[in-house]
Amino acid sequence: MEAVLALDTYYKDHWLEIEPERLDRYEKQFQWSKANERLLEPARVEQGQMVADFGCGPGAIAIELARQVGPQGHVHALDINADFVARAREKADRAGISERITVHHLTGERLPFEPGALDLLVAKSVLVYVDDAAATFQEFRRVVKPGGRVYAINADWGATIVEPVPLDQWRTFLDAASHAFRNPLIGRQMYGIARNSGFSSVELQVVTIPDTGGRYVNHVHNMAGYAREAGRISEKEIQAVLDIVDRAIKEGTFLAVNPQFIVTAVV
């Protein structure tokens, strides 16, 4: 008997167990890049800092953070997926910096730190999946020391543009995949949530790095997979979007805009 997809908890469940094909896509998708460098530069990582990477994935950002904090600093990489945890540890070993990275497999909502243990906590593209974003920001504030910072980055799926996919067709495609996110509109809401979480100051930036080379195509294929699993639209409708994207890549007319909302909250 075919298993029934639990749409109400899928946003979390699909990170606990990841099939090999999707793991491989994430390896390509989550590599350190110039785009990541631009997004993380305002976090102002410093030598000697104690930093956490919340939702570290396969570890590429944690490795770069470890390089930036130097031998006197330390990075704690945290994720709920056991394969990501193993891959992050392997990357740290291969990079020769395992002594300055501790990788944690999270199994609950509470972070494994004493109050005020961190100088900086980075959360990139992960708050869209948490059960309660307000409670998560409060937990961030607990573990960051006075004067330290929480640096949260997230897209807002209602603000994405993929050309030349017609707007109505793209919105239907996104809606069919929306069960994969606890809150697809978290980008626009993070500022207000952080302001209500007791931080001494909160700043907001919105950074847009247009993609004309196809970097965003992996995201589109992930969305297609989610839409197929939910069964809310037909395979023909899904394939129509993929065909438009593939054709635009070949013709050199592809454009994706996926604004990143960045909140810097000071404890």
mmCIF file of C-alpha atoms in Angstrom:
data_model
loop_
_atom_site.group_PDB
_atom_site.id
_atom_site.type_symbol
_atom_site.label_atom_id
_atom_site.label_comp_id
_atom_site.label_asym_id
_atom_site.label_seq_id
_atom_site.Cartn_x
_atom_site.Cartn_y
_atom_site.Cartn_z
ATOM 1 C CA MET A 1 0.000 0.000 0.000
ATOM 2 C CA GLU A 2 1.436 3.411 -0.966
ATOM 3 C CA ALA A 3 2.261 5.686 1.952
ATOM 4 C CA VAL A 4 0.182 8.852 2.291
ATOM 5 C CA LEU A 5 2.220 12.041 2.362
ATOM 6 C CA ALA A 6 1.706 13.953 5.640
ATOM 7 C CA LEU A 7 1.475 17.452 4.195
ATOM 8 C CA ASP A 8 1.016 19.153 7.568
ATOM 9 C CA THR A 9 4.453 18.047 8.857
ATOM 10 C CA TYR A 10 6.278 17.660 5.547
ATOM 11 C CA TYR A 11 8.136 20.971 6.003
ATOM 12 C CA LYS A 12 10.139 19.289 8.785
ATOM 13 C CA ASP A 13 9.905 15.601 7.833
ATOM 14 C CA HIS A 14 11.577 16.059 4.457
ATOM 15 C CA TRP A 15 14.743 17.319 6.182
ATOM 16 C CA LEU A 16 14.939 14.365 8.553
ATOM 17 C CA GLU A 17 15.107 11.829 5.717
ATOM 18 C CA ILE A 18 16.635 12.950 2.413
ATOM 19 C CA GLU A 19 16.828 10.639 -0.585
ATOM 20 C CA PRO A 20 20.242 10.330 -2.323
ATOM 21 C CA GLU A 21 19.237 12.293 -5.432
ATOM 22 C CA ARG A 22 18.126 15.266 -3.348
ATOM 23 C CA LEU A 23 21.252 15.028 -1.173
ATOM 24 C CA ASP A 24 23.355 15.339 -4.318
ATOM 25 C CA ARG A 25 21.353 18.382 -5.447
ATOM 26 C CA TYR A 26 21.876 20.006 -2.067
ATOM 27 C CA GLU A 27 25.627 19.407 -2.286
ATOM 28 C CA LYS A 28 25.675 21.433 -5.502
ATOM 29 C CA GLN A 29 23.184 23.993 -4.245
ATOM 30 C CA PHE A 30 24.823 24.687 -0.876
ATOM 31 C CA GLN A 31 28.413 25.224 -2.006
ATOM 32 C CA TRP A 32 30.284 28.335 -0.904
ATOM 33 C CA SER A 33 29.956 30.927 -3.653
ATOM 34 C CA LYS A 34 30.400 34.602 -4.448
ATOM 35 C CA ALA A 35 26.685 35.022 -3.751
ATOM 36 C CA ASN A 36 27.123 33.545 -0.255
ATOM 37 C CA GLU A 37 30.149 35.749 0.301
ATOM 38 C CA ARG A 38 28.098 38.844 -0.484
ATOM 39 C CA LEU A 39 25.225 37.750 1.750
ATOM 40 C CA LEU A 40 27.428 36.886 4.735
ATOM 41 C CA GLU A 41 29.903 39.761 4.567
ATOM 42 C CA PRO A 42 27.649 42.107 6.646
ATOM 43 C CA ALA A 43 27.675 39.521 9.471
ATOM 44 C CA ARG A 44 31.192 40.834 10.242
ATOM 45 C CA VAL A 45 32.724 37.553 11.358
ATOM 46 C CA GLU A 46 35.898 38.237 13.348
ATOM 47 C CA GLN A 47 38.962 36.278 14.387
ATOM 48 C CA GLY A 48 38.542 34.523 17.713
ATOM 49 C CA GLN A 49 34.743 34.578 17.758
ATOM 50 C CA MET A 50 32.467 31.785 18.965
ATOM 51 C CA VAL A 51 29.989 31.342 16.080
ATOM 52 C CA ALA A 52 27.043 29.001 15.414
ATOM 53 C CA ASP A 53 25.746 27.999 11.985
ATOM 54 C CA PHE A 54 22.116 27.045 12.623
ATOM 55 C CA GLY A 55 20.899 24.675 9.904
ATOM 56 C CA CYS A 56 24.373 24.021 8.531
ATOM 57 C CA GLY A 57 23.335 21.559 5.805
ATOM 58 C CA PRO A 58 26.328 19.671 4.355
ATOM 59 C CA GLY A 59 28.717 22.176 5.933
ATOM 60 C CA ALA A 60 30.051 24.541 3.256
ATOM 61 C CA ILE A 61 29.194 27.744 5.125
ATOM 62 C CA ALA A 62 30.426 26.351 8.457
ATOM 63 C CA ILE A 63 33.797 25.585 6.860
ATOM 64 C CA GLU A 64 34.101 29.148 5.573
ATOM 65 C CA LEU A 65 33.065 30.560 8.951
ATOM 66 C CA ALA A 66 35.751 28.414 10.610
ATOM 67 C CA ARG A 67 38.358 29.861 8.270
ATOM 68 C CA GLN A 68 37.208 33.369 9.152
ATOM 69 C CA VAL A 69 37.262 32.931 12.952
ATOM 70 C CA GLY A 70 40.789 31.529 12.733
ATOM 71 C CA PRO A 71 42.633 29.187 15.119
ATOM 72 C CA GLN A 72 41.496 31.093 18.217
ATOM 73 C CA GLY A 73 37.815 30.959 17.272
ATOM 74 C CA HIS A 74 35.321 28.125 17.049
ATOM 75 C CA VAL A 75 32.266 27.261 14.950
ATOM 76 C CA HIS A 76 29.342 25.133 16.069
ATOM 77 C CA ALA A 77 27.495 23.658 13.067
ATOM 78 C CA LEU A 78 23.967 22.413 13.807
ATOM 79 C CA ASP A 79 21.469 20.432 11.749
ATOM 80 C CA ILE A 80 18.557 18.021 12.182
ATOM 81 C CA ASN A 81 19.661 15.734 9.336
ATOM 82 C CA ALA A 82 22.156 12.987 10.195
ATOM 83 C CA ASP A 83 23.575 12.826 6.642
ATOM 84 C CA PHE A 84 24.268 16.561 6.688
ATOM 85 C CA VAL A 85 25.984 16.207 10.056
ATOM 86 C CA ALA A 86 28.225 13.427 8.716
ATOM 87 C CA ARG A 87 29.054 15.377 5.554
ATOM 88 C CA ALA A 88 29.871 18.521 7.521
ATOM 89 C CA ARG A 89 32.281 16.550 9.718
ATOM 90 C CA GLU A 90 33.913 15.008 6.653
ATOM 91 C CA LYS A 91 34.366 18.444 5.072
ATOM 92 C CA ALA A 92 35.971 19.773 8.245
ATOM 93 C CA ASP A 93 38.384 16.822 8.284
ATOM 94 C CA ARG A 94 39.286 17.271 4.607
ATOM 95 C CA ALA A 95 39.819 21.002 5.117
ATOM 96 C CA GLY A 96 42.180 20.298 8.010
ATOM 97 C CA ILE A 97 40.205 22.477 10.444
ATOM 98 C CA SER A 98 38.194 19.898 12.390
ATOM 99 C CA GLU A 99 39.688 21.186 15.657
ATOM 100 C CA ARG A 100 37.814 24.473 15.265
ATOM 101 C CA ILE A 101 34.420 23.002 14.247
ATOM 102 C CA THR A 102 31.966 21.075 16.408
ATOM 103 C CA VAL A 103 29.045 19.548 14.505
ATOM 104 C CA HIS A 104 25.831 18.902 16.432
ATOM 105 C CA HIS A 105 22.905 16.698 15.444
ATOM 106 C CA LEU A 106 19.852 18.577 16.713
ATOM 107 C CA THR A 107 16.937 16.498 17.974
ATOM 108 C CA GLY A 108 14.972 19.184 19.833
ATOM 109 C CA GLU A 109 14.153 22.889 19.885
ATOM 110 C CA ARG A 110 16.671 23.880 22.576
ATOM 111 C CA LEU A 111 20.198 24.669 21.402
ATOM 112 C CA PRO A 112 23.106 22.905 23.174
ATOM 113 C CA PHE A 113 24.632 26.079 24.643
ATOM 114 C CA GLU A 114 24.649 27.894 27.947
ATOM 115 C CA PRO A 115 23.145 31.395 28.011
ATOM 116 C CA GLY A 116 25.409 33.959 26.372
ATOM 117 C CA ALA A 117 27.824 31.362 24.955
ATOM 118 C CA LEU A 118 28.033 32.779 21.409
ATOM 119 C CA ASP A 119 29.330 35.953 19.814
ATOM 120 C CA LEU A 120 27.378 35.383 16.606
ATOM 121 C CA LEU A 121 24.665 33.046 15.382
ATOM 122 C CA VAL A 122 24.084 32.691 11.638
ATOM 123 C CA ALA A 123 20.834 31.205 10.305
ATOM 124 C CA LYS A 124 20.740 31.095 6.509
ATOM 125 C CA SER A 125 17.674 29.789 4.658
ATOM 126 C CA VAL A 126 16.366 27.822 7.629
ATOM 127 C CA LEU A 127 13.753 29.889 9.520
ATOM 128 C CA VAL A 128 11.252 29.120 6.752
ATOM 129 C CA TYR A 129 11.167 25.549 8.158
ATOM 130 C CA VAL A 130 11.027 26.002 11.947
ATOM 131 C CA ASP A 131 7.860 25.245 13.912
ATOM 132 C CA ASP A 132 7.720 28.627 15.645
ATOM 133 C CA ALA A 133 9.912 31.449 14.336
ATOM 134 C CA ALA A 134 9.213 33.694 17.348
ATOM 135 C CA ALA A 135 10.268 30.979 19.811
ATOM 136 C CA THR A 136 13.351 30.276 17.676
ATOM 137 C CA PHE A 137 14.431 33.938 17.788
ATOM 138 C CA GLN A 138 13.980 33.912 21.565
ATOM 139 C CA GLU A 139 16.189 30.815 21.789
ATOM 140 C CA PHE A 140 18.776 32.579 19.618
ATOM 141 C CA ARG A 141 18.717 35.535 22.014
ATOM 142 C CA ARG A 142 19.252 33.195 24.980
ATOM 143 C CA VAL A 143 22.482 31.709 23.623
ATOM 144 C CA VAL A 144 24.062 34.911 22.237
ATOM 145 C CA LYS A 145 25.953 37.112 24.700
ATOM 146 C CA PRO A 146 25.014 40.761 25.383
ATOM 147 C CA GLY A 147 26.287 42.832 22.470
ATOM 148 C CA GLY A 148 26.456 39.732 20.262
ATOM 149 C CA ARG A 149 24.425 39.312 17.096
ATOM 150 C CA VAL A 150 21.925 37.038 15.405
ATOM 151 C CA TYR A 151 22.282 37.198 11.629
ATOM 152 C CA ALA A 152 19.310 35.621 9.854
ATOM 153 C CA ILE A 153 18.883 35.328 6.079
ATOM 154 C CA ASN A 154 15.795 34.024 4.339
ATOM 155 C CA ALA A 155 14.032 34.241 1.013
ATOM 156 C CA ASP A 156 10.370 35.113 0.658
ATOM 157 C CA TRP A 157 8.748 32.808 -1.867
ATOM 158 C CA GLY A 158 6.009 35.322 -2.592
ATOM 159 C CA ALA A 159 8.672 37.725 -3.885
ATOM 160 C CA THR A 160 10.459 35.409 -6.325
ATOM 161 C CA ILE A 161 10.509 35.961 -10.092
ATOM 162 C CA VAL A 162 11.467 33.363 -12.691
ATOM 163 C CA GLU A 163 11.427 34.589 -16.277
ATOM 164 C CA PRO A 164 10.070 33.763 -18.765
ATOM 165 C CA VAL A 165 7.617 31.605 -16.777
ATOM 166 C CA PRO A 166 4.241 33.462 -16.815
ATOM 167 C CA LEU A 167 3.398 34.888 -13.399
ATOM 168 C CA ASP A 168 0.148 32.929 -12.918
ATOM 169 C CA GLN A 169 1.882 29.693 -13.930
ATOM 170 C CA TRP A 170 4.776 30.346 -11.522
ATOM 171 C CA ARG A 171 2.407 31.143 -8.633
ATOM 172 C CA THR A 172 0.435 27.952 -9.250
ATOM 173 C CA PHE A 173 3.704 25.996 -9.309
ATOM 174 C CA LEU A 174 4.839 27.557 -5.992
ATOM 175 C CA ASP A 175 1.472 26.990 -4.325
ATOM 176 C CA ALA A 176 1.631 23.308 -5.266
ATOM 177 C CA ALA A 177 4.981 23.049 -3.445
ATOM 178 C CA SER A 178 4.081 25.226 -0.456
ATOM 179 C CA HIS A 179 3.731 22.300 1.978
ATOM 180 C CA ALA A 180 7.550 22.055 1.947
ATOM 181 C CA PHE A 181 7.763 25.273 3.999
ATOM 182 C CA ARG A 182 6.390 26.082 7.432
ATOM 183 C CA ASN A 183 6.032 29.711 6.387
ATOM 184 C CA PRO A 184 6.883 30.575 2.757
ATOM 185 C CA LEU A 185 6.596 34.317 3.544
ATOM 186 C CA ILE A 186 9.046 34.328 6.483
ATOM 187 C CA GLY A 187 11.409 36.733 4.703
ATOM 188 C CA ARG A 188 9.086 39.717 5.055
ATOM 189 C CA GLN A 189 8.080 38.696 8.589
ATOM 190 C CA MET A 190 11.509 38.209 10.208
ATOM 191 C CA TYR A 191 12.012 41.882 11.013
ATOM 192 C CA GLY A 192 8.772 42.142 12.976
ATOM 193 C CA ILE A 193 9.397 38.827 14.752
ATOM 194 C CA ALA A 194 12.897 39.900 15.785
ATOM 195 C CA ARG A 195 11.631 43.304 16.955
ATOM 196 C CA ASN A 196 9.154 41.521 19.234
ATOM 197 C CA SER A 197 11.757 39.103 20.640
ATOM 198 C CA GLY A 198 13.563 41.416 23.049
ATOM 199 C CA PHE A 199 16.698 42.356 21.093
ATOM 200 C CA SER A 200 18.286 45.727 21.802
ATOM 201 C CA SER A 201 18.328 46.643 18.108
ATOM 202 C CA VAL A 202 17.213 45.111 14.823
ATOM 203 C CA GLU A 203 18.286 46.078 11.302
ATOM 204 C CA LEU A 204 16.899 44.886 7.963
ATOM 205 C CA GLN A 205 18.502 44.633 4.528
ATOM 206 C CA VAL A 206 17.097 43.158 1.332
ATOM 207 C CA VAL A 207 19.726 41.865 -1.093
ATOM 208 C CA THR A 208 18.953 40.772 -4.628
ATOM 209 C CA ILE A 209 21.518 38.958 -6.764
ATOM 210 C CA PRO A 210 19.919 38.321 -10.183
ATOM 211 C CA ASP A 211 20.678 34.912 -11.686
ATOM 212 C CA THR A 212 21.017 34.706 -15.455
ATOM 213 C CA GLY A 213 23.285 31.661 -15.553
ATOM 214 C CA GLY A 214 21.033 28.999 -14.028
ATOM 215 C CA ARG A 215 22.175 28.907 -10.411
ATOM 216 C CA TYR A 216 18.514 28.945 -9.354
ATOM 217 C CA VAL A 217 17.504 25.975 -11.513
ATOM 218 C CA ASN A 218 18.222 23.486 -8.699
ATOM 219 C CA HIS A 219 15.630 25.322 -6.580
ATOM 220 C CA VAL A 220 13.091 25.026 -9.402
ATOM 221 C CA HIS A 221 13.682 21.268 -9.649
ATOM 222 C CA ASN A 222 13.319 20.930 -5.868
ATOM 223 C CA MET A 223 9.982 22.726 -6.113
ATOM 224 C CA ALA A 224 8.930 20.392 -8.912
ATOM 225 C CA GLY A 225 9.659 17.405 -6.666
ATOM 226 C CA TYR A 226 7.584 18.872 -3.842
ATOM 227 C CA ALA A 227 4.700 19.634 -6.216
ATOM 228 C CA ARG A 228 4.738 16.057 -7.535
ATOM 229 C CA GLU A 229 4.599 14.624 -4.013
ATOM 230 C CA ALA A 230 1.622 16.772 -3.033
ATOM 231 C CA GLY A 231 -0.333 15.985 -6.205
ATOM 232 C CA ARG A 232 -1.984 19.399 -6.272
ATOM 233 C CA ILE A 233 -1.211 20.009 -9.954
ATOM 234 C CA SER A 234 -0.669 17.642 -12.845
ATOM 235 C CA GLU A 235 2.654 16.368 -14.144
ATOM 236 C CA LYS A 236 1.877 18.194 -17.376
ATOM 237 C CA GLU A 237 1.677 21.518 -15.505
ATOM 238 C CA ILE A 238 4.907 20.796 -13.633
ATOM 239 C CA GLN A 239 6.760 19.781 -16.778
ATOM 240 C CA ALA A 240 5.550 22.877 -18.589
ATOM 241 C CA VAL A 241 7.388 25.083 -16.066
ATOM 242 C CA LEU A 242 10.544 22.954 -16.275
ATOM 243 C CA ASP A 243 10.460 23.075 -20.077
ATOM 244 C CA ILE A 244 10.194 26.874 -20.090
ATOM 245 C CA VAL A 245 13.138 27.136 -17.680
ATOM 246 C CA ASP A 246 15.289 24.659 -19.629
ATOM 247 C CA ARG A 247 14.540 26.396 -22.916
ATOM 248 C CA ALA A 248 15.363 29.808 -21.433
ATOM 249 C CA ILE A 249 18.712 28.516 -20.148
ATOM 250 C CA LYS A 250 19.602 27.234 -23.630
ATOM 251 C CA GLU A 251 18.462 30.465 -25.290
ATOM 252 C CA GLY A 252 20.206 32.713 -22.773
ATOM 253 C CA THR A 253 16.972 34.431 -21.673
ATOM 254 C CA PHE A 254 16.685 32.945 -18.177
ATOM 255 C CA LEU A 255 16.348 35.336 -15.227
ATOM 256 C CA ALA A 256 15.646 34.472 -11.598
ATOM 257 C CA VAL A 257 15.282 37.026 -8.824
ATOM 258 C CA ASN A 258 15.027 35.664 -5.295
ATOM 259 C CA PRO A 259 15.336 38.549 -2.794
ATOM 260 C CA GLN A 260 17.100 37.670 0.455
ATOM 261 C CA PHE A 261 15.788 39.377 3.587
ATOM 262 C CA ILE A 262 18.594 39.840 6.120
ATOM 263 C CA VAL A 263 17.922 40.639 9.769
ATOM 264 C CA THR A 264 20.749 41.598 12.126
ATOM 265 C CA ALA A 265 19.522 41.492 15.723
ATOM 266 C CA VAL A 266 21.782 42.661 18.564
ATOM 267 C CA VAL A 267 21.258 41.170 22.025
#
